[in-house]
Coordinates of C-alpha atoms in Angstrom, one line a residue:
X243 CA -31.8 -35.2 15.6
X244 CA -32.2 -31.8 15.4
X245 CA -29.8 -29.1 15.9
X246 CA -29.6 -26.7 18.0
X247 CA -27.9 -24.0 15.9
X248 CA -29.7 -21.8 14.2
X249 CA -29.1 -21.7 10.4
X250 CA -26.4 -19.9 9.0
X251 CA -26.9 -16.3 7.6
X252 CA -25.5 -15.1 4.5
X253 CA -22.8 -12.3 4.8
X254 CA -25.9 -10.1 3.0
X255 CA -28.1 -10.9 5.7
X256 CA -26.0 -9.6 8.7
X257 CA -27.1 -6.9 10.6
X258 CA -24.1 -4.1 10.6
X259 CA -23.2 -1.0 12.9
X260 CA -22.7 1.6 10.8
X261 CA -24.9 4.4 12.8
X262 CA -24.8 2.5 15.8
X263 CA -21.9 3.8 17.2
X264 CA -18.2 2.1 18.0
X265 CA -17.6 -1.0 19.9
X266 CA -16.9 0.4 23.5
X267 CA -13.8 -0.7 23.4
X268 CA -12.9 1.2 20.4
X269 CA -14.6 4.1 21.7
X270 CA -12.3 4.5 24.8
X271 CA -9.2 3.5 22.8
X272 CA -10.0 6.5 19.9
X273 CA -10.5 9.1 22.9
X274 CA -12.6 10.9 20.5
X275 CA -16.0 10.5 22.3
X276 CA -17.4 7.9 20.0
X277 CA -21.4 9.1 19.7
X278 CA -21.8 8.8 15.8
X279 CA -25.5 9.3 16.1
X280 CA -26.8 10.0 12.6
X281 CA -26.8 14.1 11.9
X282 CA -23.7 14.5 13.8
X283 CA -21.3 16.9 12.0
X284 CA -17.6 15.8 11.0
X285 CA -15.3 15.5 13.8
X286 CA -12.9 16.7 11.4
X287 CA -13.9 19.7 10.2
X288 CA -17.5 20.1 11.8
X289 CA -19.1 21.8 8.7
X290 CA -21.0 18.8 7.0
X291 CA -23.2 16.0 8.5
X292 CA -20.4 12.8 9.0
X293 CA -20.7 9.9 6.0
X294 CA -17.7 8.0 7.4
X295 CA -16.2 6.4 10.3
X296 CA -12.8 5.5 10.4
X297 CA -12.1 2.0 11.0
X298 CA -9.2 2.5 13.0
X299 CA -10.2 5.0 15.6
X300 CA -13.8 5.7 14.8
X301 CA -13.4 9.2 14.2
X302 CA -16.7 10.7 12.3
X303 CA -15.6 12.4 8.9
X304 CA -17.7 13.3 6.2
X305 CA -16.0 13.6 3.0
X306 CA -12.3 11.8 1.1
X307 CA -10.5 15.4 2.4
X308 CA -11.5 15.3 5.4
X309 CA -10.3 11.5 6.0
X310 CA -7.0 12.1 4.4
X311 CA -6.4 15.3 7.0
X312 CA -7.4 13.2 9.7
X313 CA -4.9 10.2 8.8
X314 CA -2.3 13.0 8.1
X315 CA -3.1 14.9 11.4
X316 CA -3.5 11.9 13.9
X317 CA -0.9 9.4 11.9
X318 CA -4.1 6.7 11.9
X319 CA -3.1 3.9 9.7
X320 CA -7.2 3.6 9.0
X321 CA -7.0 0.0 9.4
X322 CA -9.5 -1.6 12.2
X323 CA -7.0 -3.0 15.3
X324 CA -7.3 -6.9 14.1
X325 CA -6.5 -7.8 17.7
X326 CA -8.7 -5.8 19.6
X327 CA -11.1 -7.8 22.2
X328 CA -14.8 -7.5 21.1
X329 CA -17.2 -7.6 23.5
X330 CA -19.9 -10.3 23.2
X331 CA -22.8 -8.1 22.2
X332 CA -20.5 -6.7 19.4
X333 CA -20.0 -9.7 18.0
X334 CA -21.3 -10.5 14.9
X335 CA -20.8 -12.1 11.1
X336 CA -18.6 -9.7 10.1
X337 CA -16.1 -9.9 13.1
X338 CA -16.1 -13.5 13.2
X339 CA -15.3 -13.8 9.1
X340 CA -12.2 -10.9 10.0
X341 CA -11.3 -13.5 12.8
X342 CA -10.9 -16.0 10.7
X343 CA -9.1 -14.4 7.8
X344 CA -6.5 -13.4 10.5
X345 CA -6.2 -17.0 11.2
X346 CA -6.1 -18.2 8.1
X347 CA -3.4 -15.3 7.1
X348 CA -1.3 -16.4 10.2
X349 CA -1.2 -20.1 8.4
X350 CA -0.2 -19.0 5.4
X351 CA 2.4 -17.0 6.9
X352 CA 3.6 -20.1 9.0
X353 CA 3.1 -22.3 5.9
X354 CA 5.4 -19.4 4.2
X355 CA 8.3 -19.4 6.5
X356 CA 8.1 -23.8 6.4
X357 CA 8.7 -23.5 3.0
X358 CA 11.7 -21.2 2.8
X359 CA 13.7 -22.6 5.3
X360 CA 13.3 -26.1 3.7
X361 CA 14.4 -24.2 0.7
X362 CA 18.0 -23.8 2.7
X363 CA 18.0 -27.3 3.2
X364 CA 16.8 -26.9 7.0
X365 CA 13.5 -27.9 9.2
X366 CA 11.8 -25.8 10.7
X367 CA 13.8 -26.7 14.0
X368 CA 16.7 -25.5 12.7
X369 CA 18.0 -29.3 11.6
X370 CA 20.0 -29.6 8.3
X371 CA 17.7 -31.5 5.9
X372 CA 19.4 -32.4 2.9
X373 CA 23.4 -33.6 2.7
X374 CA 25.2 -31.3 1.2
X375 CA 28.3 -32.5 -1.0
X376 CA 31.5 -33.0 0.7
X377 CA 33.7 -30.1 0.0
X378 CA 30.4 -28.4 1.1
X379 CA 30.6 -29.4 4.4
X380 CA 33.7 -29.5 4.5
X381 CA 33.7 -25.5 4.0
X382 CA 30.7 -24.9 6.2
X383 CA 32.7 -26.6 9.2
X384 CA 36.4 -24.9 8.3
X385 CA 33.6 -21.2 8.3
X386 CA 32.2 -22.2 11.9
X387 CA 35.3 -23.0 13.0
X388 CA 36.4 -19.4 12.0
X389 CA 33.4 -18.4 13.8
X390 CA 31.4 -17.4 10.6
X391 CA 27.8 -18.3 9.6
X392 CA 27.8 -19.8 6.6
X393 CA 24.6 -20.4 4.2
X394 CA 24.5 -22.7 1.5
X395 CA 21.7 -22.7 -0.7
X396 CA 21.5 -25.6 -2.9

C-alpha cells in the first residue's frame, strides 16, 4: 500500500524565511512594519544594510550593537513567542520541530514536579504515599491541629 505522505525532509533540506519577511502575525504583534526585504537598512540605527532579525519582535538590525541597543531600548527578551499561533502557510520544519521541543519540555517539567513531590512522600494528588513512623504522625497531626503546615521529608 502506498502512502500518501510524502517523505520526510531532513532539517537541512527545509526551506527557511530569513529574507522573506515575518509571519503576519508577528508582524502586527512587533508594530515595527515588518518588510525585511533584502537592502533594507537597520531599523535600529538605519546606517548599514540589516543582517539580523530579531526572533522576538522581528525588528531588522544589522550588527551585535545594534541588537544589544535594541533589547536594551525596547526590553525584548529576543526569544521567538513559543505560543504564538502560526498561520498555515508559515508553517514549516522548523516550527513544527520548536513545537515539539515545547511539548516535550512541558513533559519533562510534569515528569519533574511527579518526582519531587513523591520525594515528600505524596502523589501527585496530594495523597500521602509512604507511612511515616509513629511519633511522626503523631507530630504532623498535634501541628494541624495547631493549624500549622507541617513537612516531613523522609
Amino acid at each position: 500500500i502506498p502512502s500518501p505522505l510524502p517523505p520526510p525532509l531532513l532539517l537541512s533540506q527545509v526551506p527557511t524565511r530569513h529574507g522573506g519577511g515575518p509571519p503576519p502575525s508577528a508582524a502586527a504583534a512587533s508594530g515595527s512594519g515588518g518588510g525585511g526585504e533584502k537592502g533594507a537598512l537597520c531599523q535600529e540605527c538605519g546606517e548599514q544594510p540589516w543582517n539580523y532579525r530579531c526572533p522576538g519582535c522581528s525588528r531588522l538590525t544589522c550588527s551585535l550593537p545594534c541588537v544589544q541597543a535594541h533589547k536594551r531600548r525596547t526590553a525584548c527578551s529576543g526569544k521567538r513567542p513559543r505560543t504564538v499561533p502560526v498561520a498555515l502557510a508559515q508553517f514549516d520544519g522548523n516550527q513544527l520541530l520548536s513545537d515539539y521541543n515545547l511539548l516535550e519540555e512541558t513533559s519533562q517539567v510534569r515528569e519533574s514536579a511527579h518526582r519531587l513531590l513523591d520525594g515528600f512522600g505524596c502523589g501527585f494528588e496530594g495523597r500521602h504515599g509512604a507511612q511515616l513512623l509513629p511519633w511522626l504522625s503523631f507530630l504532623g497531626k498535634a501541628a494541624e491541629r495547631r493549624g500549622v503546615r507541617l513537612a516531613v521529608q523522609t
